[in-house]
Short mmCIF file of C-alpha atoms and ligand atoms in Angstrom, two decimals:
data_model
loop_
_atom_site.label_atom_id
_atom_site.label_comp_id
_atom_site.label_asym_id
_atom_site.label_seq_id
_atom_site.Cartn_x
_atom_site.Cartn_y
_atom_site.Cartn_z
CA MET Q 1 4.59 9.76 -27.11
CA ILE Q 2 6.29 9.36 -24.37
CA GLU Q 3 9.83 11.68 -24.13
CA ILE Q 4 12.62 11.66 -21.56
CA HIS Q 5 15.32 13.76 -21.64
CA ASN Q 6 18.49 13.06 -19.62
CA ILE Q 7 17.61 11.41 -16.68
CA HIS Q 8 19.99 10.94 -13.88
CA LYS Q 9 19.60 9.07 -10.63
CA SER Q 10 21.40 8.16 -8.02
CA PHE Q 11 20.72 5.95 -4.31
CA ASN Q 12 23.57 7.23 -2.08
CA GLY Q 13 25.73 8.29 -4.42
CA LYS Q 14 25.69 5.65 -6.40
CA THR Q 15 24.79 6.19 -10.03
CA ILE Q 16 22.52 4.10 -11.36
CA LEU Q 17 20.75 6.77 -14.20
CA ASP Q 18 23.38 8.73 -16.11
CA GLY Q 19 22.13 10.43 -18.54
CA ILE Q 20 19.11 8.95 -20.29
CA SER Q 21 17.40 10.37 -22.99
CA GLY Q 22 15.14 8.69 -25.91
CA VAL Q 23 11.31 8.49 -27.12
CA PHE Q 24 8.55 6.00 -27.00
CA GLU Q 25 6.69 6.02 -29.88
CA THR Q 26 2.60 5.36 -30.04
CA GLY Q 27 1.14 2.53 -31.30
CA LYS Q 28 4.82 0.36 -30.65
CA THR Q 29 5.91 -1.69 -27.83
CA ASN Q 30 9.04 -0.06 -26.82
CA LEU Q 31 11.94 -2.29 -25.05
CA LEU Q 32 13.86 -0.81 -22.18
CA LEU Q 33 16.23 -4.41 -22.77
CA GLY Q 34 19.63 -4.67 -20.50
CA ALA Q 35 21.15 -7.04 -18.10
CA SER Q 36 20.29 -7.36 -14.32
CA GLY Q 37 20.52 -3.85 -11.61
CA THR Q 38 20.96 -1.27 -14.83
CA GLY Q 39 18.43 0.04 -13.47
CA LYS Q 40 15.82 -0.70 -15.75
CA SER Q 41 12.88 -0.86 -13.47
CA VAL Q 42 14.15 2.39 -11.63
CA LEU Q 43 13.55 4.38 -15.67
CA LEU Q 44 10.34 3.22 -15.62
CA LYS Q 45 9.30 4.52 -12.46
CA CYS Q 46 11.12 7.68 -13.24
CA ILE Q 47 9.17 7.85 -16.38
CA VAL Q 48 5.51 6.94 -13.93
CA GLY Q 49 6.64 9.21 -11.46
CA LEU Q 50 6.72 6.88 -8.79
CA VAL Q 51 11.22 7.43 -7.81
CA LYS Q 52 12.16 11.32 -8.51
CA PRO Q 53 14.83 11.69 -11.38
CA ASP Q 54 17.87 13.94 -9.72
CA ILE Q 55 18.35 15.94 -13.35
CA GLY Q 56 15.51 14.99 -16.27
CA SER Q 57 12.61 15.65 -17.93
CA VAL Q 58 9.75 13.52 -18.98
CA THR Q 59 6.75 14.50 -21.30
CA PHE Q 60 3.76 12.53 -21.95
CA ASP Q 61 2.17 13.66 -25.07
CA GLY Q 62 3.58 16.99 -24.80
CA THR Q 63 2.65 17.77 -20.89
CA TYR Q 64 4.69 18.22 -19.15
CA PHE Q 65 4.91 15.64 -16.00
CA THR Q 66 8.10 15.32 -13.85
CA ASN Q 67 8.05 17.83 -11.41
CA ASN Q 68 4.39 19.11 -12.84
CA LYS Q 69 1.72 19.82 -10.12
CA LEU Q 70 -0.05 16.62 -8.60
CA ASP Q 71 -3.06 17.22 -10.28
CA ILE Q 72 -1.84 17.14 -13.69
CA ARG Q 73 0.56 14.01 -12.56
CA GLN Q 74 -3.29 12.61 -11.29
CA GLU Q 75 -4.26 13.25 -14.21
CA ILE Q 76 -1.93 11.35 -16.60
CA ARG Q 77 -1.44 9.09 -13.80
CA ARG Q 78 -5.07 7.99 -14.60
CA LYS Q 79 -4.38 7.03 -18.21
CA ILE Q 80 -1.30 4.67 -17.18
CA GLY Q 81 -1.30 0.78 -17.03
CA MET Q 82 1.30 -0.36 -15.08
CA LEU Q 83 2.00 -4.16 -14.19
CA PHE Q 84 5.19 -4.23 -11.65
CA GLN Q 85 7.87 -6.60 -11.60
CA GLY Q 86 6.98 -8.40 -8.69
CA SER Q 87 3.33 -8.13 -9.32
CA ALA Q 88 2.38 -5.87 -6.96
CA LEU Q 89 -1.31 -7.16 -6.42
CA PHE Q 90 -3.68 -5.91 -3.27
CA ASP Q 91 -3.16 -9.06 -1.31
CA SER Q 92 -6.56 -8.08 0.68
CA MET Q 93 -8.70 -8.86 -2.11
CA THR Q 94 -9.18 -11.38 -4.71
CA VAL Q 95 -8.01 -11.90 -8.56
CA GLU Q 96 -11.62 -10.92 -9.58
CA GLN Q 97 -11.22 -7.70 -7.28
CA ASN Q 98 -7.89 -6.81 -8.16
CA VAL Q 99 -8.62 -6.30 -11.90
CA GLU Q 100 -11.57 -4.86 -11.20
CA PHE Q 101 -10.12 -1.90 -9.03
CA PRO Q 102 -9.32 0.22 -11.46
CA LEU Q 103 -12.15 -0.22 -13.70
CA LYS Q 104 -14.14 0.83 -10.72
CA MET Q 105 -11.72 3.92 -9.28
CA LEU Q 106 -11.17 5.58 -12.80
CA THR Q 107 -14.59 4.16 -14.59
CA ASP Q 108 -17.88 4.82 -14.27
CA MET Q 109 -19.14 1.90 -15.64
CA ASN Q 110 -21.82 0.07 -13.76
CA LYS Q 111 -20.98 -3.43 -12.20
CA SER Q 112 -22.23 -6.01 -14.72
CA GLU Q 113 -19.98 -3.88 -17.32
CA ARG Q 114 -17.51 -4.41 -14.50
CA MET Q 115 -17.75 -7.72 -14.19
CA ASP Q 116 -17.43 -8.47 -18.36
CA ARG Q 117 -14.30 -6.91 -18.52
CA VAL Q 118 -13.00 -8.52 -16.23
CA ASN Q 119 -13.82 -11.58 -17.02
CA PHE Q 120 -12.60 -10.85 -20.45
CA CYS Q 121 -9.29 -9.34 -19.34
CA LEU Q 122 -8.46 -12.03 -17.54
CA GLN Q 123 -9.67 -14.72 -19.83
CA ARG Q 124 -6.88 -12.77 -22.58
CA VAL Q 125 -4.11 -13.70 -19.87
CA GLY Q 126 -6.07 -17.10 -20.14
CA LEU Q 127 -7.01 -16.94 -16.32
CA GLU Q 128 -11.04 -17.99 -16.50
CA ASN Q 129 -11.03 -20.12 -13.45
CA ALA Q 130 -9.30 -17.63 -11.01
CA ASN Q 131 -11.92 -15.22 -9.86
CA ASN Q 132 -13.02 -15.62 -6.07
CA LYS Q 133 -9.06 -16.95 -4.85
CA MET Q 134 -6.55 -14.59 -3.31
CA PRO Q 135 -3.45 -13.12 -4.33
CA SER Q 136 -1.45 -15.83 -1.54
CA GLU Q 137 -3.24 -18.80 -3.19
CA ILE Q 138 -1.36 -18.58 -7.00
CA SER Q 139 1.21 -18.74 -8.01
CA GLY Q 140 3.87 -16.41 -9.49
CA GLY Q 141 3.46 -16.43 -12.91
CA MET Q 142 -0.47 -16.30 -12.60
CA LYS Q 143 -0.18 -13.28 -10.17
CA LYS Q 144 1.61 -11.60 -13.28
CA ARG Q 145 -0.66 -12.60 -15.62
CA VAL Q 146 -3.60 -10.81 -12.85
CA GLY Q 147 -0.87 -7.99 -12.76
CA ILE Q 148 -1.42 -7.97 -16.69
CA ALA Q 149 -5.72 -8.38 -17.11
CA ARG Q 150 -5.49 -5.34 -14.15
CA ALA Q 151 -2.86 -3.60 -15.95
CA ILE Q 152 -5.30 -3.58 -19.53
CA ALA Q 153 -8.62 -3.47 -17.90
CA PRO Q 154 -8.83 0.50 -17.76
CA ASN Q 155 -8.29 1.22 -21.73
CA CYS Q 156 -4.80 2.65 -20.86
CA THR Q 157 -3.22 5.48 -22.89
CA TYR Q 158 0.18 4.39 -21.80
CA LEU Q 159 1.31 0.89 -20.35
CA PHE Q 160 4.08 0.34 -18.86
CA CYS Q 161 5.27 -3.48 -17.85
CA ASP Q 162 8.07 -4.84 -16.44
CA GLU Q 163 9.18 -8.04 -17.15
CA PRO Q 164 5.50 -9.37 -18.16
CA ASN Q 165 6.97 -13.05 -18.92
CA SER Q 166 9.65 -13.50 -16.52
CA GLY Q 167 9.00 -16.84 -14.28
CA LEU Q 168 6.23 -17.91 -17.15
CA ASP Q 169 7.11 -20.81 -19.58
CA PRO Q 170 7.91 -20.43 -22.77
CA GLN Q 171 4.13 -20.69 -24.03
CA THR Q 172 2.66 -18.73 -22.25
CA ALA Q 173 5.89 -15.93 -22.34
CA ILE Q 174 4.50 -16.10 -25.73
CA THR Q 175 1.11 -15.49 -25.63
CA ILE Q 176 1.41 -12.11 -22.99
CA ASP Q 177 4.21 -10.75 -25.50
CA GLU Q 178 1.43 -11.15 -28.37
CA LEU Q 179 -0.89 -9.80 -25.78
CA ILE Q 180 0.74 -6.99 -25.35
CA LYS Q 181 1.92 -6.76 -28.95
CA GLU Q 182 -1.76 -6.67 -29.72
CA ILE Q 183 -3.42 -4.32 -27.33
CA THR Q 184 -0.73 -1.55 -28.44
CA HIS Q 185 -1.64 -2.07 -32.15
CA GLU Q 186 -5.22 -2.03 -31.84
CA TYR Q 187 -5.95 0.50 -29.07
CA ASN Q 188 -2.40 2.93 -30.26
CA ILE Q 189 -0.80 2.80 -26.53
CA THR Q 190 2.22 4.11 -26.18
CA THR Q 191 3.61 1.07 -24.40
CA ILE Q 192 7.22 0.63 -22.74
CA ILE Q 193 8.56 -2.95 -21.33
CA VAL Q 194 11.28 -3.80 -19.38
CA THR Q 195 12.33 -7.44 -20.00
CA HIS Q 196 16.32 -9.18 -20.54
CA ASP Q 197 14.43 -12.00 -22.41
CA MET Q 198 15.60 -12.09 -26.37
CA ASN Q 199 12.73 -13.78 -27.19
CA SER Q 200 10.30 -10.82 -26.64
CA VAL Q 201 13.41 -8.99 -28.04
CA ILE Q 202 12.77 -10.47 -31.53
CA GLU Q 203 9.03 -11.58 -31.18
CA ILE Q 204 7.35 -7.53 -29.87
CA GLY Q 205 10.68 -5.41 -30.48
CA ASP Q 206 9.00 -2.33 -32.88
CA LYS Q 207 11.72 -0.70 -30.95
CA ILE Q 208 14.50 -1.48 -28.93
CA PHE Q 209 16.81 0.56 -25.76
CA PHE Q 210 19.60 -1.27 -24.86
CA LEU Q 211 20.98 -0.12 -21.30
CA TYR Q 212 24.55 -0.20 -19.96
CA LYS Q 213 25.60 0.79 -16.78
CA GLY Q 214 22.33 3.48 -16.44
CA LYS Q 215 23.62 4.84 -20.20
CA LYS Q 216 22.03 4.01 -23.31
CA LEU Q 217 24.44 2.50 -26.03
CA TRP Q 218 22.30 1.19 -28.18
CA GLU Q 219 18.90 1.97 -29.58
CA GLY Q 220 16.58 0.65 -32.94
CA THR Q 221 14.03 -1.91 -33.57
CA ASN Q 222 14.13 -5.95 -34.07
CA ASP Q 223 15.26 -5.76 -37.74
CA ASN Q 224 18.72 -4.76 -36.97
CA ILE Q 225 19.26 -5.86 -33.16
CA MET Q 226 21.70 -8.36 -35.05
CA ASP Q 227 23.61 -5.29 -37.09
CA ASN Q 228 24.74 -4.44 -34.30
CA GLN Q 229 28.60 -3.67 -33.53
CA ILE Q 230 28.65 -2.82 -29.40
CA PRO Q 231 30.28 -5.62 -27.62
CA GLU Q 232 28.20 -5.17 -24.73
CA LEU Q 233 24.96 -5.30 -26.89
CA GLN Q 234 26.25 -8.52 -28.46
CA ASP Q 235 27.51 -10.20 -25.18
CA PHE Q 236 23.94 -9.65 -24.00
CA ILE Q 237 22.40 -11.19 -27.17
CA PHE Q 238 24.53 -13.77 -27.31
CA ALA Q 239 25.21 -15.05 -24.05
CA ASN Q 240 23.27 -18.23 -24.82
CA ARG Q 241 24.20 -20.72 -26.76
CA LEU Q 242 21.30 -21.37 -28.90
CA MET Q 243 21.84 -17.58 -29.80
CA ARG Q 244 25.21 -17.45 -30.54
CA ASP Q 245 24.25 -21.33 -32.90
CA ALA Q 246 21.81 -19.39 -34.24
CA LYS Q 247 24.62 -16.40 -35.58
CA LYS Q 248 26.59 -19.00 -36.70
CA VAL Q 249 24.76 -20.49 -39.00
CA GLU Q 250 23.11 -17.57 -40.05
CA ASP Q 251 27.42 -16.16 -40.49
CA GLU Q 252 27.81 -19.03 -42.87
CA ARG Q 253 25.01 -18.57 -44.75
CA ASP Q 254 26.40 -15.10 -45.37
CA ARG Q 255 29.49 -16.02 -46.57
CA MET G 1 12.51 13.91 16.94
CA LEU G 2 11.81 17.48 15.91
CA GLN G 3 12.25 16.14 12.46
CA HIS G 4 10.22 12.89 12.34
CA PHE G 5 7.27 15.42 14.05
CA GLY G 6 7.65 17.74 10.98
CA LYS G 7 6.98 14.73 8.77
CA TYR G 8 4.60 13.34 10.60
CA LEU G 9 2.07 16.80 10.38
CA LEU G 10 2.82 16.27 6.70
CA PHE G 11 1.78 13.44 6.13
CA LEU G 12 -2.13 14.36 8.27
CA LYS G 13 -1.35 17.22 5.69
CA SER G 14 -1.16 14.96 3.41
CA LEU G 15 -4.01 13.15 3.59
CA PHE G 16 -5.96 15.94 2.71
CA ALA G 17 -4.46 16.68 -0.73
CA ARG G 18 -6.93 15.70 -3.00
CA GLY G 19 -7.84 12.41 -1.85
CA GLU G 20 -10.89 9.88 -3.72
CA SER G 21 -14.72 10.85 -3.50
CA SER G 22 -16.14 11.07 0.36
CA ASN G 23 -18.67 7.98 -0.93
CA ILE G 24 -15.32 5.69 -0.86
CA ILE G 25 -14.12 7.23 1.92
CA PHE G 26 -17.38 6.30 3.80
CA LYS G 27 -16.88 2.52 2.22
CA ARG G 28 -13.92 2.18 3.58
CA THR G 29 -14.39 3.78 7.11
CA ILE G 30 -17.30 1.51 7.74
CA ASP G 31 -15.31 -1.58 6.72
CA GLU G 32 -12.20 -1.01 8.51
CA ALA G 33 -14.73 -0.20 11.43
CA ILE G 34 -16.06 -3.54 11.42
CA LEU G 35 -12.12 -5.10 11.35
CA ILE G 36 -10.98 -3.28 13.72
CA GLY G 37 -13.84 -4.07 15.88
CA VAL G 38 -14.14 -7.54 15.60
CA ASN G 39 -10.56 -7.69 15.63
CA SER G 40 -9.83 -5.79 19.18
CA ILE G 41 -13.88 -7.08 20.75
CA VAL G 42 -12.47 -9.98 22.75
CA ILE G 43 -9.17 -8.48 24.58
CA VAL G 44 -11.19 -5.50 24.94
CA ALA G 45 -13.66 -7.59 26.80
CA ILE G 46 -10.98 -9.65 28.16
CA VAL G 47 -8.59 -7.16 29.62
CA SER G 48 -11.62 -4.55 31.14
CA THR G 49 -13.10 -7.50 33.30
CA PHE G 50 -10.01 -8.27 34.70
CA ILE G 51 -8.84 -5.08 35.12
CA GLY G 52 -12.53 -4.06 37.24
CA ALA G 53 -11.62 -7.40 39.30
CA VAL G 54 -8.52 -7.04 40.14
CA THR G 55 -9.26 -3.41 40.94
CA CYS G 56 -12.08 -4.46 43.22
CA VAL G 57 -10.29 -6.48 45.00
CA GLN G 58 -6.81 -4.62 45.58
CA VAL G 59 -9.21 -2.07 46.56
CA ALA G 60 -11.22 -3.91 49.66
CA TYR G 61 -8.28 -5.32 50.33
CA ASN G 62 -6.62 -1.72 51.25
CA LEU G 63 -10.25 -0.20 52.97
CA ASP G 64 -10.26 -2.84 55.34
CA ASN G 65 -11.77 -0.02 57.87
CA ALA G 66 -14.07 -0.30 60.02
CA PHE G 67 -15.64 3.50 59.74
CA ILE G 68 -14.97 3.21 55.44
CA PRO G 69 -18.67 1.88 54.48
CA ARG G 70 -18.50 -0.80 52.04
CA SER G 71 -19.88 0.72 49.08
CA THR G 72 -16.72 3.34 48.61
CA ILE G 73 -15.42 0.34 47.24
CA GLY G 74 -18.00 0.03 44.92
CA PHE G 75 -17.60 3.68 44.09
CA MET G 76 -13.53 3.86 43.74
CA VAL G 77 -13.98 0.96 41.41
CA ARG G 78 -16.34 3.52 39.33
CA GLU G 79 -14.30 6.14 39.77
CA MET G 80 -10.67 4.38 38.41
CA THR G 81 -12.60 2.46 35.29
CA LEU G 82 -14.50 5.59 34.36
CA LEU G 83 -11.79 8.34 34.52
CA GLU G 84 -8.62 6.33 34.20
CA LEU G 85 -8.92 2.84 33.22
CA ALA G 86 -11.48 2.02 30.84
CA PRO G 87 -10.21 5.11 28.45
CA THR G 88 -6.65 4.57 28.54
CA ILE G 89 -5.67 0.98 29.46
CA THR G 90 -8.31 0.29 26.81
CA SER G 91 -6.42 2.06 24.47
CA ILE G 92 -2.94 0.99 25.72
CA VAL G 93 -4.31 -2.47 24.56
CA LEU G 94 -5.90 -1.18 21.82
CA ALA G 95 -1.91 0.46 20.52
CA GLY G 96 -1.10 -3.46 20.73
CA LYS G 97 -3.01 -5.01 18.80
CA VAL G 98 -5.07 -2.10 16.04
CA GLY G 99 -1.48 -0.08 15.78
CA SER G 100 0.56 -3.22 14.56
CA SER G 101 -1.56 -4.41 12.23
CA ILE G 102 -2.09 -1.10 10.45
CA ALA G 103 1.69 -0.45 10.37
CA GLY G 104 2.09 -4.04 9.79
CA GLY G 105 -0.32 -3.80 6.91
CA LEU G 106 0.57 -0.67 5.22
CA GLY G 107 4.52 -2.07 5.68
CA THR G 108 3.79 -4.53 3.57
CA MET G 109 1.63 -2.62 0.97
CA GLN G 110 4.07 -0.50 1.15
CA ILE G 111 7.54 -2.82 0.48
CA THR G 112 5.18 -4.99 -1.92
CA GLU G 113 4.44 -2.05 -4.51
CA GLN G 114 1.23 -2.38 -3.96
CA VAL G 115 0.96 1.59 -2.31
CA ASP G 116 3.22 2.49 -5.47
CA ALA G 117 0.51 0.40 -7.92
CA LEU G 118 -2.21 2.54 -6.07
CA GLU G 119 0.54 5.76 -6.73
CA VAL G 120 0.48 5.09 -10.36
CA MET G 121 -3.36 4.71 -10.88
CA GLY G 122 -3.47 8.66 -9.79
CA ILE G 123 -5.36 7.45 -6.52
CA ASN G 124 -3.89 9.21 -3.60
CA SER G 125 -2.52 5.81 -1.40
CA ALA G 126 -2.54 7.80 1.54
CA SER G 127 -5.49 9.60 1.72
CA TYR G 128 -6.81 6.28 0.42
CA LEU G 129 -5.44 4.14 2.53
CA VAL G 130 -4.75 5.82 6.13
CA LEU G 131 -7.91 8.72 5.97
CA PRO G 132 -10.13 5.78 6.40
CA LYS G 133 -8.46 3.85 9.01
CA ILE G 134 -8.24 7.04 11.16
CA LEU G 135 -11.87 7.86 10.92
CA ALA G 136 -12.87 3.84 11.58
CA SER G 137 -11.16 4.50 14.60
CA LEU G 138 -12.23 7.50 15.52
CA LEU G 139 -15.64 5.73 15.17
CA VAL G 140 -14.40 2.58 17.29
CA PHE G 141 -12.25 3.58 20.35
CA PRO G 142 -15.04 5.42 21.91
CA MET G 143 -17.30 2.16 21.83
CA LEU G 144 -14.70 0.07 22.74
CA VAL G 145 -14.29 2.37 25.78
CA ILE G 146 -17.53 2.25 26.83
CA LEU G 147 -18.06 -1.82 26.29
CA ALA G 148 -14.76 -1.78 28.39
CA MET G 149 -16.69 0.56 31.41
CA PHE G 150 -19.50 -1.77 31.60
CA LEU G 151 -17.60 -4.72 31.94
CA SER G 152 -15.10 -3.61 34.01
CA ILE G 153 -17.33 -2.07 36.58
CA ALA G 154 -19.30 -6.22 36.07
CA GLY G 155 -15.54 -7.45 36.69
CA GLY G 156 -15.31 -6.00 39.53
CA TYR G 157 -18.86 -6.90 41.00
CA VAL G 158 -18.47 -10.20 40.47
CA ALA G 159 -15.34 -10.50 42.21
CA GLY G 160 -16.14 -8.45 45.21
CA THR G 161 -19.23 -10.36 45.66
CA LEU G 162 -17.61 -13.78 45.01
CA SER G 163 -14.97 -12.99 47.14
CA GLY G 164 -17.49 -11.88 49.66
CA GLU G 165 -15.66 -8.96 50.29
CA LEU G 166 -18.30 -6.88 50.14
CA THR G 167 -22.48 -7.39 49.23
CA ALA G 168 -24.36 -6.93 45.79
CA GLN G 169 -26.55 -3.94 47.32
CA GLU G 170 -23.14 -2.81 49.28
CA TYR G 171 -22.12 -2.89 45.62
CA THR G 172 -24.63 -1.47 43.65
CA SER G 173 -24.91 1.82 46.09
CA GLY G 174 -22.02 2.57 45.35
CA ILE G 175 -21.01 2.53 42.13
CA ARG G 176 -24.85 4.80 41.78
CA GLY G 177 -23.27 6.70 44.61
CA ASP G 178 -22.00 11.08 43.48
CA PHE G 179 -22.05 9.90 39.83
CA ILE G 180 -20.46 12.67 38.04
CA PRO G 181 -21.94 12.44 34.14
CA TYR G 182 -19.39 14.40 32.93
CA ASN G 183 -16.65 12.29 33.98
CA ILE G 184 -18.15 10.03 30.71
CA VAL G 185 -17.65 12.89 29.08
CA PHE G 186 -14.27 13.28 29.42
CA ALA G 187 -13.30 9.70 29.10
CA LEU G 188 -14.89 9.35 25.89
CA ILE G 189 -12.71 12.33 24.56
CA LYS G 190 -9.02 10.84 25.86
CA SER G 191 -10.38 7.76 23.62
CA VAL G 192 -10.89 10.07 21.05
CA VAL G 193 -7.64 11.75 21.22
CA PHE G 194 -6.15 8.45 22.00
CA ALA G 195 -7.73 6.74 18.91
CA PHE G 196 -5.97 9.83 16.75
CA LEU G 197 -2.94 9.33 18.19
CA ILE G 198 -2.59 5.65 17.51
CA SER G 199 -3.99 5.21 13.93
CA SER G 200 -1.97 8.21 12.68
CA ILE G 201 1.13 7.40 14.57
CA ALA G 202 0.88 4.00 13.40
CA SER G 203 0.09 4.64 10.14
CA PHE G 204 2.31 7.25 9.75
CA ARG G 205 5.39 3.98 10.85
CA GLY G 206 3.67 1.26 8.29
CA TYR G 207 3.06 4.17 5.45
CA ASN G 208 6.98 4.98 5.72
CA THR G 209 8.86 1.55 5.52
CA SER G 210 10.98 0.97 3.23
CA GLY G 211 13.40 -2.04 2.82
CA GLY G 212 11.83 -5.79 3.24
CA ALA G 213 10.00 -7.83 6.04
CA LEU G 214 12.63 -6.96 8.54
CA GLU G 215 11.55 -3.50 8.17
CA VAL G 216 7.94 -4.12 8.66
CA GLY G 217 8.64 -5.71 11.91
CA ALA G 218 10.60 -2.72 13.41
CA ALA G 219 7.66 -0.23 11.40
CA SER G 220 4.60 -2.59 13.90
CA THR G 221 6.97 -2.47 17.04
CA THR G 222 7.99 1.48 17.00
CA ALA G 223 4.53 1.98 15.95
CA VAL G 224 3.20 0.33 19.21
CA THR G 225 5.95 2.13 21.76
CA ASN G 226 5.40 5.34 19.96
CA SER G 227 1.52 5.16 20.37
CA VAL G 228 1.91 4.02 23.70
CA ILE G 229 4.14 7.01 24.71
CA ALA G 230 2.20 9.58 23.01
CA VAL G 231 -1.14 7.67 24.81
CA LEU G 232 0.73 8.22 27.92
CA ILE G 233 1.84 11.32 27.42
CA ALA G 234 -1.69 12.83 26.23
CA ASP G 235 -3.78 11.36 29.19
CA PHE G 236 -1.91 13.20 31.10
CA ILE G 237 -2.55 16.52 29.14
CA CYS G 238 -6.49 15.99 28.49
CA ALA G 239 -6.32 15.35 32.81
CA GLN G 240 -4.56 18.99 33.02
CA LEU G 241 -6.67 21.65 30.33
CA LEU G 242 -10.27 19.21 31.46
CA LEU G 243 -10.32 18.04 35.11
N1 ATP L 301 15.03 2.34 -3.27
C1 ATP L 301 16.02 2.26 -3.64
N2 ATP L 301 16.80 2.55 -2.73
C2 ATP L 301 18.34 1.88 -3.28
N3 ATP L 301 18.69 1.64 -3.88
C3 ATP L 301 18.23 1.12 -5.24
C4 ATP L 301 16.44 1.50 -5.15
N4 ATP L 301 16.01 1.24 -6.28
C5 ATP L 301 17.06 0.60 -7.08
N5 ATP L 301 18.01 0.86 -6.29
C6 ATP L 301 19.56 -0.25 -7.34
O1 ATP L 301 19.07 0.03 -8.54
C7 ATP L 301 20.23 -0.42 -9.58
C8 ATP L 301 18.96 -1.08 -9.70
O2 ATP L 301 17.86 -1.55 -10.06
P1 ATP L 301 16.26 -2.49 -11.18
O3 ATP L 301 16.14 -2.47 -9.61
O4 ATP L 301 16.26 -0.42 -11.64
O5 ATP L 301 17.25 -3.12 -11.54
P2 ATP L 301 16.96 -3.97 -13.13
O6 ATP L 301 17.38 -3.52 -13.91
O7 ATP L 301 15.23 -3.54 -12.75
O8 ATP L 301 17.19 -5.13 -12.84
P3 ATP L 301 16.35 -6.73 -12.61
O9 ATP L 301 16.41 -6.80 -14.57
O10 ATP L 301 16.72 -7.73 -12.13
O11 ATP L 301 15.20 -5.98 -12.12
C9 ATP L 301 19.93 -1.98 -8.50
O12 ATP L 301 21.43 -1.66 -8.10
C10 ATP L 301 19.83 -1.52 -6.78
O13 ATP L 301 20.49 -2.02 -5.68
MG1 MG L 302 13.88 -5.15 -12.85
#
């Protein structure tokens, strides 16, 4: 369980996060939902400590993180798997070496155990034949998937994914969503996913936090997100026609 | 300026804060050393050969006096090479070559969040990425300087004899006369000092890049100018202290 309390962050006098609190439960896929530029990535970085919040605190399973000693923070970080919005693959290493890297650094598996795990993870994200390619030789969507494979390779306790399925075709996007949901439930991971994909919201939104202009406007689940009475969230959800039509049909049926 | 220097010192300190196991650092150092060596050996070879050749021809031109033995030319080429040309010119060339590549590489890793990715894994990115580069430079720079010494003296030999300024015997007797072994020690000490300055300043500049591709370019340029200035100042201080 990850708890965040009253997180504030501003860059050059511009407030990005304006007092966000919340609890991300273990074994659930927690979604951070919000429009582009609302500070979702910044919040994720505040939680893992890559960005230092101006005010506020983060605790991982009861252990205070934000301003704690470096070795305690590193201890927690070794249990974190993270997918960055831009994938952040190590560009001097092949796909295989990228996925192997955290295993090499964080576990004491031997070479053949590591390779088994690497191939297993690459297969889970649907990349069987890319082992020896360099990151510069693969597509954006493939990079995303390698990033996910790297994040889940060591059995992490906390998983953070910044837009895991942006840039993927609908089918692969669903596969990735399912994968994240599956491992979250199977290994009882605390997962936080940044997204603006309504499909993911409906498919895997065990818990949903809606951010708007630096504040948390709504929290709930995929079951009750359609019933919300927040105009900003309504606008967000029903921005596309398909969703509007779906709602119309539902409303008519209710009547 | 003073603020930058303070940050630089803090950066150096951070390299040693809870780093990775020495085994990993050692492997990474060897990889980096091979990279630095392979990438710079050709340019160092070309530059030092020509510097030796030019020095020989110009000294010969200046010593056009019947009372000075021709072997003095060889002697002067050797002295200039060992004391100044090989360590300092090589280091300035390497500041351009190695310094810019270190700063560019680290800068790119920083802006594409690769450094963040290391940090999130609980790895001390400064020590994992930077320490091996500095150690590798400390290892490889002196080797390159020794190579530069040989090639520079050989370049002088070729230029001197081919241009007919002096005979092979005169040149060899010149480079063997009044030899002071300490000069070699001095040159190697200098090369180690320069290696440290170049690699650490370039790492500092690259590691602290933020923004985009434009800033990476700027970081590379600053890394080179800063480290060249640092090398020249250190050159002067070394000469004052050690000679
Ligand atoms: N290091 C930084 N320095 C200054 N401003 C920043 C920095 N990082 C983020 N910002 C600003 O914070 C705001 C939120 O950025 P963030 O990347 O969190 O958005 P986001 O919600 O993830 O959007 P998207 O869905 O497009 O990824 C942006 O206006 C951005 O300009
Ligand atoms: Mg983002």
